[in-house]
Coordinates of N, CA and C in Angstrom, one line a residue:
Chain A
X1 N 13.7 -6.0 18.3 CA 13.3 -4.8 19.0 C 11.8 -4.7 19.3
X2 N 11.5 -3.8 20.7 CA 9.8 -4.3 20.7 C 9.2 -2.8 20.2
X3 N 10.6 -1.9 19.8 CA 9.6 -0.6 19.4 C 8.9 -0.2 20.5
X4 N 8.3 0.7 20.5 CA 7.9 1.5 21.6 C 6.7 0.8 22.4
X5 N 6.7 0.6 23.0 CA 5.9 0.0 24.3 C 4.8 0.8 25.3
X6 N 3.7 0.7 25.3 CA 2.6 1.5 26.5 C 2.2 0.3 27.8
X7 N 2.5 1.0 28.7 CA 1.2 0.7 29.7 C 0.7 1.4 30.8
X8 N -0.4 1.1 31.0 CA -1.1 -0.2 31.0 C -1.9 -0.3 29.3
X9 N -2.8 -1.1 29.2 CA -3.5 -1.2 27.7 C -4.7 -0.1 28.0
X10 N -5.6 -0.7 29.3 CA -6.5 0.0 29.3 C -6.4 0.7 31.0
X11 N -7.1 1.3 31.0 CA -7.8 1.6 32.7 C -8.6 2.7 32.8
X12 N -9.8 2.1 33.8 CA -10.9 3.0 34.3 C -10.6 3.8 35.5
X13 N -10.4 4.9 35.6 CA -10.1 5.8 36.9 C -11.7 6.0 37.3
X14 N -11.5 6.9 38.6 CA -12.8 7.6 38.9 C -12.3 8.9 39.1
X15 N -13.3 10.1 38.8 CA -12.7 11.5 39.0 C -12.1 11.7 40.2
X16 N -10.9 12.7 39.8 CA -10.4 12.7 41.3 C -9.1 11.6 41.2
X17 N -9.5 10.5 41.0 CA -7.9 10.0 40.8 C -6.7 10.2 40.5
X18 N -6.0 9.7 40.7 CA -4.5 9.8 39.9 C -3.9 8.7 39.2
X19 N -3.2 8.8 38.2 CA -2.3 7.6 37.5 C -1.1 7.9 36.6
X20 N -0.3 7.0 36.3 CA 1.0 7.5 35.7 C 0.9 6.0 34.7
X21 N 1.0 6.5 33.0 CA 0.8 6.1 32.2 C 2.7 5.8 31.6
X22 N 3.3 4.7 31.3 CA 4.5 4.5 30.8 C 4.6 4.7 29.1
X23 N 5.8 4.9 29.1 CA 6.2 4.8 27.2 C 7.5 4.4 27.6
X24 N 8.5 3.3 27.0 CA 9.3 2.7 26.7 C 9.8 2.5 25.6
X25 N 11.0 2.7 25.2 CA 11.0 3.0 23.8 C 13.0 2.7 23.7
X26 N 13.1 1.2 22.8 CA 14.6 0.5 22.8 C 15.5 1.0 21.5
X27 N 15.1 2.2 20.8 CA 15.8 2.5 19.5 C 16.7 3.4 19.6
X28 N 16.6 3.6 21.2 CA 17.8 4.5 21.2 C 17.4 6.2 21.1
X29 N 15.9 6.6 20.6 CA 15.8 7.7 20.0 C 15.6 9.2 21.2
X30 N 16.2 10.3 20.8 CA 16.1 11.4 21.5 C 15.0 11.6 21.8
X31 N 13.8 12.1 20.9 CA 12.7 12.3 21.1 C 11.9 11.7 21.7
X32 N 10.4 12.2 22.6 CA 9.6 11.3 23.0 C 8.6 12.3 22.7
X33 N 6.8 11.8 22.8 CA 5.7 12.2 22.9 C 4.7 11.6 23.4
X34 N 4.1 12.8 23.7 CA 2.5 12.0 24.7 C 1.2 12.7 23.7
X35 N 0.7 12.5 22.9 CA -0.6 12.8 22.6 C -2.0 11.9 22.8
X36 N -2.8 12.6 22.3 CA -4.6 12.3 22.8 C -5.2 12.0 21.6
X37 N -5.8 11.2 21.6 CA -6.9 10.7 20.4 C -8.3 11.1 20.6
X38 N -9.2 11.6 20.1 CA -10.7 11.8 20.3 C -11.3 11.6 19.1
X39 N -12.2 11.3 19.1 CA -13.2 11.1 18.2 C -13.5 12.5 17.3
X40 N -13.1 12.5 16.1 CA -13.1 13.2 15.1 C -12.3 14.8 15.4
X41 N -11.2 14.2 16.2 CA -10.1 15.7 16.7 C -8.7 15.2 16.1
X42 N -8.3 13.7 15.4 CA -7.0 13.7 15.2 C -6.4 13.2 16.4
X43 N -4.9 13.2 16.6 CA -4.3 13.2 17.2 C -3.8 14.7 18.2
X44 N -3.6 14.9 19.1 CA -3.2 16.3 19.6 C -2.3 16.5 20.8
X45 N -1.3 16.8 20.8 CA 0.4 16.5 21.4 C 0.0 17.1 22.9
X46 N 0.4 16.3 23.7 CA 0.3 16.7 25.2 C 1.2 17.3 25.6
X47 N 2.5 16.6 25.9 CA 3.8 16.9 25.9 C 4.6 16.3 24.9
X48 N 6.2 16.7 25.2 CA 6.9 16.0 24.5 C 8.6 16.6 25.3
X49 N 9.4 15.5 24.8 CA 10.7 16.0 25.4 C 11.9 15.7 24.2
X50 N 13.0 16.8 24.3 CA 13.7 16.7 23.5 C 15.2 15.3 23.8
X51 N 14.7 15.2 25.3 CA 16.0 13.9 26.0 C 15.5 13.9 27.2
X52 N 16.7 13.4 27.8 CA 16.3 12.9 29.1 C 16.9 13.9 30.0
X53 N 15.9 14.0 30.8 CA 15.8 15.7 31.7 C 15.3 16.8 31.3
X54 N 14.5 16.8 30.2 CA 13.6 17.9 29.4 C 12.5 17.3 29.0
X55 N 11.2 18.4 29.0 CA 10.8 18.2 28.8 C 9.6 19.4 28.5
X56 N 8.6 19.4 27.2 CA 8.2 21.3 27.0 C 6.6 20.8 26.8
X57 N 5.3 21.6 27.0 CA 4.2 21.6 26.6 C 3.9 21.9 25.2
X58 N 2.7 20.7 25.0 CA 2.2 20.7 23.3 C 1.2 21.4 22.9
X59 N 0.0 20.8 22.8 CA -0.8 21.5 22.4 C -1.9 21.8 23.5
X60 N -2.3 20.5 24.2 CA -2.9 20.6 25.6 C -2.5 20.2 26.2
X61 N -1.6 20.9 26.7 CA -0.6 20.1 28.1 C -1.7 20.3 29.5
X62 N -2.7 21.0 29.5 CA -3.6 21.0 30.9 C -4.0 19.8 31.9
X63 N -3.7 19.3 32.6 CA -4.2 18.5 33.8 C -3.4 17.2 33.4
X64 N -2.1 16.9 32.9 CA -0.8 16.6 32.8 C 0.4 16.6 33.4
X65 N 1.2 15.8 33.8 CA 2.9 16.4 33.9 C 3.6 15.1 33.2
X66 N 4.6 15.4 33.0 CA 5.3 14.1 32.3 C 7.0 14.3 32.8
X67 N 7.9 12.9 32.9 CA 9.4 13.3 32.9 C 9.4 12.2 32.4
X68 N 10.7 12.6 32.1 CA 11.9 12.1 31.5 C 13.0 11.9 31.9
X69 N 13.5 10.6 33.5 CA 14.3 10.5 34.0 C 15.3 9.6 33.2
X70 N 15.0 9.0 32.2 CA 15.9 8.3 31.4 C 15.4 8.6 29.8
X71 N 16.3 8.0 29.3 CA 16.8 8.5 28.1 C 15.1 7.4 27.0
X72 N 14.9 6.1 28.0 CA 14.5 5.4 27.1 C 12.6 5.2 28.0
X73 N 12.8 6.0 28.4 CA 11.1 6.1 29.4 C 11.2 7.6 29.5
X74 N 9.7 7.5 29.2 CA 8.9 9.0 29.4 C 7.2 8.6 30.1
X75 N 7.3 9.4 30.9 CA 6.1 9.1 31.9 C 4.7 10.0 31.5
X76 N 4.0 9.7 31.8 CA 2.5 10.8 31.8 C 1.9 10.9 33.1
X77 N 1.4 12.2 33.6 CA 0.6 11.2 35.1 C -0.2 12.1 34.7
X78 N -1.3 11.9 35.3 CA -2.9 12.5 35.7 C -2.5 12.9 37.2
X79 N -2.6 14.3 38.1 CA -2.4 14.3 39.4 C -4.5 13.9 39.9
X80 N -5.3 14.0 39.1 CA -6.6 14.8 39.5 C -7.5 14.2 37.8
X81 N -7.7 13.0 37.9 CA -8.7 12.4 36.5 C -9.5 13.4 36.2
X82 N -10.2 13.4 35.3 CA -11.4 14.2 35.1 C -12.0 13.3 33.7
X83 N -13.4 13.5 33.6 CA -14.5 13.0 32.5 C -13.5 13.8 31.5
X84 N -13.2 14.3 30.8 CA -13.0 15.0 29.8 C -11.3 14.6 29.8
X85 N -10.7 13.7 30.3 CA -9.4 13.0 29.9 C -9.8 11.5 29.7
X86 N -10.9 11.3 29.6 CA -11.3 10.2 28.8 C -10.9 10.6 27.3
X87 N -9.7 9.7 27.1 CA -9.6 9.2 25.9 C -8.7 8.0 25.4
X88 N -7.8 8.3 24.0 CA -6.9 6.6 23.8 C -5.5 7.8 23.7
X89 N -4.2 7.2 24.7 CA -3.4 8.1 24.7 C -1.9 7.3 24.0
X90 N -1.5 8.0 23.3 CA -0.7 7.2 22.3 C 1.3 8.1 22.3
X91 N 1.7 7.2 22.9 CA 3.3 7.7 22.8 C 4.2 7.5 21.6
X92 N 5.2 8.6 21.4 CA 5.9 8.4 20.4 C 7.0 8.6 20.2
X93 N 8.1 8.0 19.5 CA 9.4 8.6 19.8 C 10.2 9.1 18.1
X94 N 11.0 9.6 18.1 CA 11.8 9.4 16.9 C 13.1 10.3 17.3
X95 N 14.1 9.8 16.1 CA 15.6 10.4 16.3 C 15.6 11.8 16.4
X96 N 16.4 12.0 15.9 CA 16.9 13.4 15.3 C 17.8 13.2 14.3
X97 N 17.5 14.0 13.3 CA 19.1 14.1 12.7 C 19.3 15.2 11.8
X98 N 19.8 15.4 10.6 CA 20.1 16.7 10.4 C 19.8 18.1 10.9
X99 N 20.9 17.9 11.7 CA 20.7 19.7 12.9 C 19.7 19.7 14.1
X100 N 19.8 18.3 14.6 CA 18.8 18.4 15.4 C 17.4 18.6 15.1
X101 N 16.9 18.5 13.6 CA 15.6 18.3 13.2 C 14.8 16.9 13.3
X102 N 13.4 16.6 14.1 CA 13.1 15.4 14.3 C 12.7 14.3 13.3
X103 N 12.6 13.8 13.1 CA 12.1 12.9 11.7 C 10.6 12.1 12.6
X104 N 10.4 11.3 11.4 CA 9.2 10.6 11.6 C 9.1 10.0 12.8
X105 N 7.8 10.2 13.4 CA 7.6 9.6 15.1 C 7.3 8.1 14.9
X106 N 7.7 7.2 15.1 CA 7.3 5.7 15.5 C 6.5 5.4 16.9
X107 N 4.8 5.3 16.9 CA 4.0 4.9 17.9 C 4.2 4.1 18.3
X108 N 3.3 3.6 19.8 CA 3.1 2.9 20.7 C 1.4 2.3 20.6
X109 N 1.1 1.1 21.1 CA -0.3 0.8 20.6 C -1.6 1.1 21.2
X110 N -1.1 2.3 22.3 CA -1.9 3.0 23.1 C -2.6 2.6 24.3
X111 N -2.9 3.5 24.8 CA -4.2 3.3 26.0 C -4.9 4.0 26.1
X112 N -6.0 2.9 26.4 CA -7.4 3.7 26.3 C -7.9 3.6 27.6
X113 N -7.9 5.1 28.2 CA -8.6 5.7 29.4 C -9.8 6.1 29.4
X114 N -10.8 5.6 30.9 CA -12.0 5.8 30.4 C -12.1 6.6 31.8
X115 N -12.3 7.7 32.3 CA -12.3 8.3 33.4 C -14.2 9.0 34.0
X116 N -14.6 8.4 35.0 CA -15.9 8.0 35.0 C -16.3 9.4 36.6
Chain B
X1 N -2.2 29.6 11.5 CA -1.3 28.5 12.3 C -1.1 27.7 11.3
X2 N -0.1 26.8 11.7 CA -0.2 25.2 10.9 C -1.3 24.0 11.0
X3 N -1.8 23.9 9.7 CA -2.5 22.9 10.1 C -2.9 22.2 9.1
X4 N -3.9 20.8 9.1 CA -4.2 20.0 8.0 C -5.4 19.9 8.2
X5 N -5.7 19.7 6.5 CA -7.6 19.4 6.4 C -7.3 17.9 5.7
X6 N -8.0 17.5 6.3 CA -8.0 16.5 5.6 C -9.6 16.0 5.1
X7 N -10.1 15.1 4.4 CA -11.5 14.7 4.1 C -11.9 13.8 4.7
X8 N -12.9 14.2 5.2 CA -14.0 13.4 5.8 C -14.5 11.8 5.8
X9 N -14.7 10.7 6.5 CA -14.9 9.7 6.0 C -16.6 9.5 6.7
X10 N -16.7 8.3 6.7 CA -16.3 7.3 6.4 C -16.0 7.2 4.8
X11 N -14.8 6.2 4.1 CA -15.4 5.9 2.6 C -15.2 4.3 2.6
X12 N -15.9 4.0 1.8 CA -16.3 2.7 1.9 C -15.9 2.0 0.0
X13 N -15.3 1.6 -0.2 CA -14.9 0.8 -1.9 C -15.3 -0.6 -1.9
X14 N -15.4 -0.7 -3.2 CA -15.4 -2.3 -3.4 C -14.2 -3.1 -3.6
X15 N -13.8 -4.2 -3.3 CA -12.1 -4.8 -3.6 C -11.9 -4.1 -4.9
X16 N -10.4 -3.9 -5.0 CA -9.8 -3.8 -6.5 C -10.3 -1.8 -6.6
X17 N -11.2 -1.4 -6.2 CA -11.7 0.0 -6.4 C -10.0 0.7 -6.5
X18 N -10.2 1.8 -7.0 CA -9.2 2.8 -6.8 C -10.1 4.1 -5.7
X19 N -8.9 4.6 -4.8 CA -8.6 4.9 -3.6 C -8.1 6.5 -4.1
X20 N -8.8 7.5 -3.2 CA -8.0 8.9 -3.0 C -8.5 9.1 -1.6
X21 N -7.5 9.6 -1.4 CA -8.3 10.4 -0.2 C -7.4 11.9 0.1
X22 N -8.3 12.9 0.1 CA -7.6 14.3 -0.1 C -6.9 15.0 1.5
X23 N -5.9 15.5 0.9 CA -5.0 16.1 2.2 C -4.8 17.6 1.9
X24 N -4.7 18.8 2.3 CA -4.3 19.7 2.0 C -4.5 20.2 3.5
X25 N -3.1 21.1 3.0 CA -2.5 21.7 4.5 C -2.2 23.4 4.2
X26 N -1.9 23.6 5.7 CA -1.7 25.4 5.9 C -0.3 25.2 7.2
X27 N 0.9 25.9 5.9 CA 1.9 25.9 6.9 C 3.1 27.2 6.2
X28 N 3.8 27.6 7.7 CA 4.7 28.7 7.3 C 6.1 27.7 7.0
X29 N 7.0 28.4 6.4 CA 8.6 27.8 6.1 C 8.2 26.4 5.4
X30 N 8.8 25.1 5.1 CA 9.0 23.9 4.3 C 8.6 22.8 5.3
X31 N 7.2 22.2 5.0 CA 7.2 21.1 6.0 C 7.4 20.0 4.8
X32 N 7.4 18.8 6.1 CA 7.9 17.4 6.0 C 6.0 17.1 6.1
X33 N 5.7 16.1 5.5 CA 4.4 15.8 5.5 C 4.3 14.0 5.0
X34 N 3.2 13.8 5.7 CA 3.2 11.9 5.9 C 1.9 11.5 5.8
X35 N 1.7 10.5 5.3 CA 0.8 9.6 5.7 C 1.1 8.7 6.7
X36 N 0.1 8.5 7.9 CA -0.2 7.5 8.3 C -1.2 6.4 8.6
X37 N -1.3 5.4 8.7 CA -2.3 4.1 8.8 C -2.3 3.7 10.3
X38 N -3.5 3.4 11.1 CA -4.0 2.9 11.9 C -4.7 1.7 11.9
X39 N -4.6 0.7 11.8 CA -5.0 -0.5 12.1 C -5.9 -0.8 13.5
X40 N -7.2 -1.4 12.8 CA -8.2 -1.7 14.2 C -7.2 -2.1 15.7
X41 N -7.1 -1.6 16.9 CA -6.8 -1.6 17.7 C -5.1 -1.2 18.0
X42 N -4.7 -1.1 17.2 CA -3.3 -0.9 17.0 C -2.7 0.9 17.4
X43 N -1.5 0.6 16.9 CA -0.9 2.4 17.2 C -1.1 2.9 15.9
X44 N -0.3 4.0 15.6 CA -0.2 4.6 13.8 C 1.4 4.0 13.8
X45 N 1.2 3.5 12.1 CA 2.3 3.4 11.4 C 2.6 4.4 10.4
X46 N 3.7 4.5 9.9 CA 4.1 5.5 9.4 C 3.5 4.6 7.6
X47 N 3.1 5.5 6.8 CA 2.8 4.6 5.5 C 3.6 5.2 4.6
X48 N 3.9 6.3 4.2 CA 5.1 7.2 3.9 C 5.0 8.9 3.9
X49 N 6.2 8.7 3.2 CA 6.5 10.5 3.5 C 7.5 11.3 2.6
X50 N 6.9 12.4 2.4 CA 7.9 13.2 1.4 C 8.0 14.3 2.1
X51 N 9.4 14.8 1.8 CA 10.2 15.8 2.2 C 10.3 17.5 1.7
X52 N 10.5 17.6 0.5 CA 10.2 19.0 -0.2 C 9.6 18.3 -1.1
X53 N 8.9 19.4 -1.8 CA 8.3 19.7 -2.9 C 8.4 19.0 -4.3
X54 N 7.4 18.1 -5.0 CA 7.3 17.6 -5.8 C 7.9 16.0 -5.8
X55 N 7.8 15.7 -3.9 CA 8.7 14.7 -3.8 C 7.3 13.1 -4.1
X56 N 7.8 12.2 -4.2 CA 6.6 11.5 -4.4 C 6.9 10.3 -3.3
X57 N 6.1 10.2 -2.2 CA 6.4 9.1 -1.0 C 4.9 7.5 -1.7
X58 N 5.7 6.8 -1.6 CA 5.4 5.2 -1.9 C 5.6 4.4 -1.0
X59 N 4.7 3.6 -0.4 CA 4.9 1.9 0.0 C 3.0 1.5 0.1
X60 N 3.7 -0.1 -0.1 CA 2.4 -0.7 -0.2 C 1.4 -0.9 -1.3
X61 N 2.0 -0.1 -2.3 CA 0.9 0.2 -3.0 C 0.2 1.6 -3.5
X62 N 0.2 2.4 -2.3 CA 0.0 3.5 -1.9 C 1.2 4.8 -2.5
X63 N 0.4 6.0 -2.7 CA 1.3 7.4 -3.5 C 0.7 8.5 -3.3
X64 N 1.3 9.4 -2.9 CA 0.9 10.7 -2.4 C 2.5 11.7 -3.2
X65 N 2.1 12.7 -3.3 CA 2.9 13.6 -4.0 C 2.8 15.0 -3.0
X66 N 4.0 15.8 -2.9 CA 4.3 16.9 -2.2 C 3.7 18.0 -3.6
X67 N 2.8 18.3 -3.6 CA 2.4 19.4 -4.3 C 2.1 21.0 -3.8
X68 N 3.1 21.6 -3.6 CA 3.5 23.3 -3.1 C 2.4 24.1 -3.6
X69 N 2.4 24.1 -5.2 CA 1.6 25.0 -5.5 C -0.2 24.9 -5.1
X70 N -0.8 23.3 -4.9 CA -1.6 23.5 -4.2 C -1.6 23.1 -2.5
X71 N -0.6 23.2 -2.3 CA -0.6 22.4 -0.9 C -1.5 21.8 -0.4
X72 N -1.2 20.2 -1.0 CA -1.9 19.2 -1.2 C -0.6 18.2 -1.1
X73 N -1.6 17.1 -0.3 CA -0.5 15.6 -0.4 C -1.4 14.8 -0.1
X74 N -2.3 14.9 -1.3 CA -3.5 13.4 -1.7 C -2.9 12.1 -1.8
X75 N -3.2 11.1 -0.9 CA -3.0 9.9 -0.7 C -3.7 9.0 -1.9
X76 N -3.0 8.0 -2.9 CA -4.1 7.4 -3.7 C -3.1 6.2 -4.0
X77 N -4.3 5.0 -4.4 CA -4.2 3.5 -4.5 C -5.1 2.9 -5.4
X78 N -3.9 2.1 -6.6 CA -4.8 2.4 -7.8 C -5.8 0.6 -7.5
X79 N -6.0 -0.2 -6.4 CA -6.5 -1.7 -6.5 C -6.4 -1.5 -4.8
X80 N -7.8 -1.8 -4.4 CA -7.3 -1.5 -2.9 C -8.3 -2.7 -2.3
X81 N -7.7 -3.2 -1.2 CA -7.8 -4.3 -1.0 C -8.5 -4.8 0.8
X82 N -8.7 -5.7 0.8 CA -9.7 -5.6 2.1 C -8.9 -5.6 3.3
X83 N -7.7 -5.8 3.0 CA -6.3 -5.5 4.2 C -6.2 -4.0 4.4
X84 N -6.6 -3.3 3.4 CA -6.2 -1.7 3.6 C -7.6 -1.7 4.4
X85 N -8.6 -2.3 4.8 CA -9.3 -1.3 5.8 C -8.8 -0.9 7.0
X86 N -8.7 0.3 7.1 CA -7.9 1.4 8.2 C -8.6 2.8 8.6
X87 N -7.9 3.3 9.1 CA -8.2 4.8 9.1 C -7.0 5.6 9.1
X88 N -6.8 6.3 8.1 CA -5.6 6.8 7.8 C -5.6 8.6 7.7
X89 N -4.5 9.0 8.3 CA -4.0 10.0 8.9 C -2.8 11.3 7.7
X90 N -3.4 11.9 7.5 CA -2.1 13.1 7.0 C -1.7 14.0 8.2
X91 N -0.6 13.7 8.1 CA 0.2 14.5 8.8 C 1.5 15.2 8.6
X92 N 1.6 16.5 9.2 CA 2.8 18.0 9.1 C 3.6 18.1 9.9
X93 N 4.6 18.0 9.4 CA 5.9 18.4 10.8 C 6.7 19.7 10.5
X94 N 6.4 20.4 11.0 CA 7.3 22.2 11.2 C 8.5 22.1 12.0
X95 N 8.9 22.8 11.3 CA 10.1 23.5 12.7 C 10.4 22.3 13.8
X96 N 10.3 22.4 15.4 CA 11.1 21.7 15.4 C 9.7 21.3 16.3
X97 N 9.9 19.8 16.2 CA 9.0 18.7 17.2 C 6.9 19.0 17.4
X98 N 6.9 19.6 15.8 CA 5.4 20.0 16.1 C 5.0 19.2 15.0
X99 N 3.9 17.9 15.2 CA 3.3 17.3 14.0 C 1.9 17.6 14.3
X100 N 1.8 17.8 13.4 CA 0.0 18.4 13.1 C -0.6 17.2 12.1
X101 N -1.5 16.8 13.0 CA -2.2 15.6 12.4 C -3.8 16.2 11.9
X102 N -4.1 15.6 10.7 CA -5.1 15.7 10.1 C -6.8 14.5 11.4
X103 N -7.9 14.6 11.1 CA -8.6 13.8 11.5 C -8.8 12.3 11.4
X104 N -8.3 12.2 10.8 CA -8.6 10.6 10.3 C -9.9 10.7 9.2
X105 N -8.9 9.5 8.0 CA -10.3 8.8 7.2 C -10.5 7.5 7.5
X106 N -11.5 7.1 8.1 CA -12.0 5.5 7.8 C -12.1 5.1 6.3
X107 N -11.4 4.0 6.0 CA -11.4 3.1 4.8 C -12.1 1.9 5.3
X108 N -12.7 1.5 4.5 CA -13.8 0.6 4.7 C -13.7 -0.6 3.4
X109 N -13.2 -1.8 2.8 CA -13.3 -1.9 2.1 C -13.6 -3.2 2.0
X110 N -14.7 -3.6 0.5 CA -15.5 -5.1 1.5 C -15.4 -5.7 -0.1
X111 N -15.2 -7.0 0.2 CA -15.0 -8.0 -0.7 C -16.0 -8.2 -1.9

């Protein structure tokens, strides 16, 4: 199994751009996630979806959209880059189980956006 | 809100040193709480995790304890080794699909 999968690894936009970031993920799991890495902020949830065809806002869902046309890909796009979505963006998935409660998220090895 | 403090790095040991590094959190109802490790360039792995209260999560080496009454889940390693240099993550999971990640510690550990 390749476990959850990102691409691209890296890429440089210019403001104003657009791009659509992949997560891939072969375990089968309901869950997906999109969060942000910054330099001394942690981790911080973009979006996330509960399956395929849902999909709800995290913590900064602003100047994001994401789907979820299949069960085993979850998308990110940027419609409009900006300096300040410069970061390393890291996908994640995990099951569910007892009652529909999520368990531990298993990452992806990220991408790091540099938007200029 | 929910959320995690975690302590500040960088920290830096000598081989063999013994390892803490402090977690304490703020959460409503019963969370699920984790360590995780980040490896230079890599994603986070999960390093372990305890479930309720007074549970004790292990691998590697590594032990952290579910402590309620101070809500605390201090990460510690009693020989730590130059493989463990990482930066490593406490993290809270609530209700349903919210994990609350601490900042990261840099471990730094030199031969």
């Amino acid at each position: 199994n390749a476990g959850v999968t990102q691409t691209p690894k890296f890429r440089v936009l210019k403001t104003g751009q657009s791009m659509t970031l992949l997560c891939a993920q072969d375990m089968n799991h309901e869950y997906m996630y999109w969060y942000r890495q910054d330099p001394g902020m942690g981790l911080r949830l973009i979006h996330y979806s509960v399956g395929e065809g849902t999909t709800a806002k995290g913590e900064v869902p602003d100047g994001y959209n994401v789907s979820r046309l299949k069960k085993q890909n979850f998308l990110l796009g940027l419609e409009s880059a900006a300096p300040s979505q410069t970061s390393v963006y890291f996908c994640a998935s995990s099951y569910s189980i007892n009652r529909g409660q999520p368990n531990e998220q298993f990452f992806g090895p990220g991408t790091r956006l540099t938007v200029l | 809100g929910d959320s995690v403090t975690q302590m500040e790095g960088p920290v830096t040991l000598s081989e063999e040193a013994f390892l803490t590094i402090n977690c304490t959190y703020t959460a409503t109802g019963y969370p699920s709480l984790f360590w995780y490790v980040q490896y230079p360039g890599e994603g986070l792995q999960l390093l372990l995790k305890a479930t309720k209260a007074d549970d004790k999560g292990s691998n590697k080496g590594f032990e952290a304890t579910y402590r309620k009454e101070t809500t605390s889940f201090h990460l510690e390693k009693g020989s730590v080794q130059v493989s463990d240099s990482a930066v490593y993550f406490c993290a809270l999971l609530t209700g349903a699909n919210n994990l609350f990640f601490g900042t990261g510690t840099r471990l730094t550990v030199i031969p």
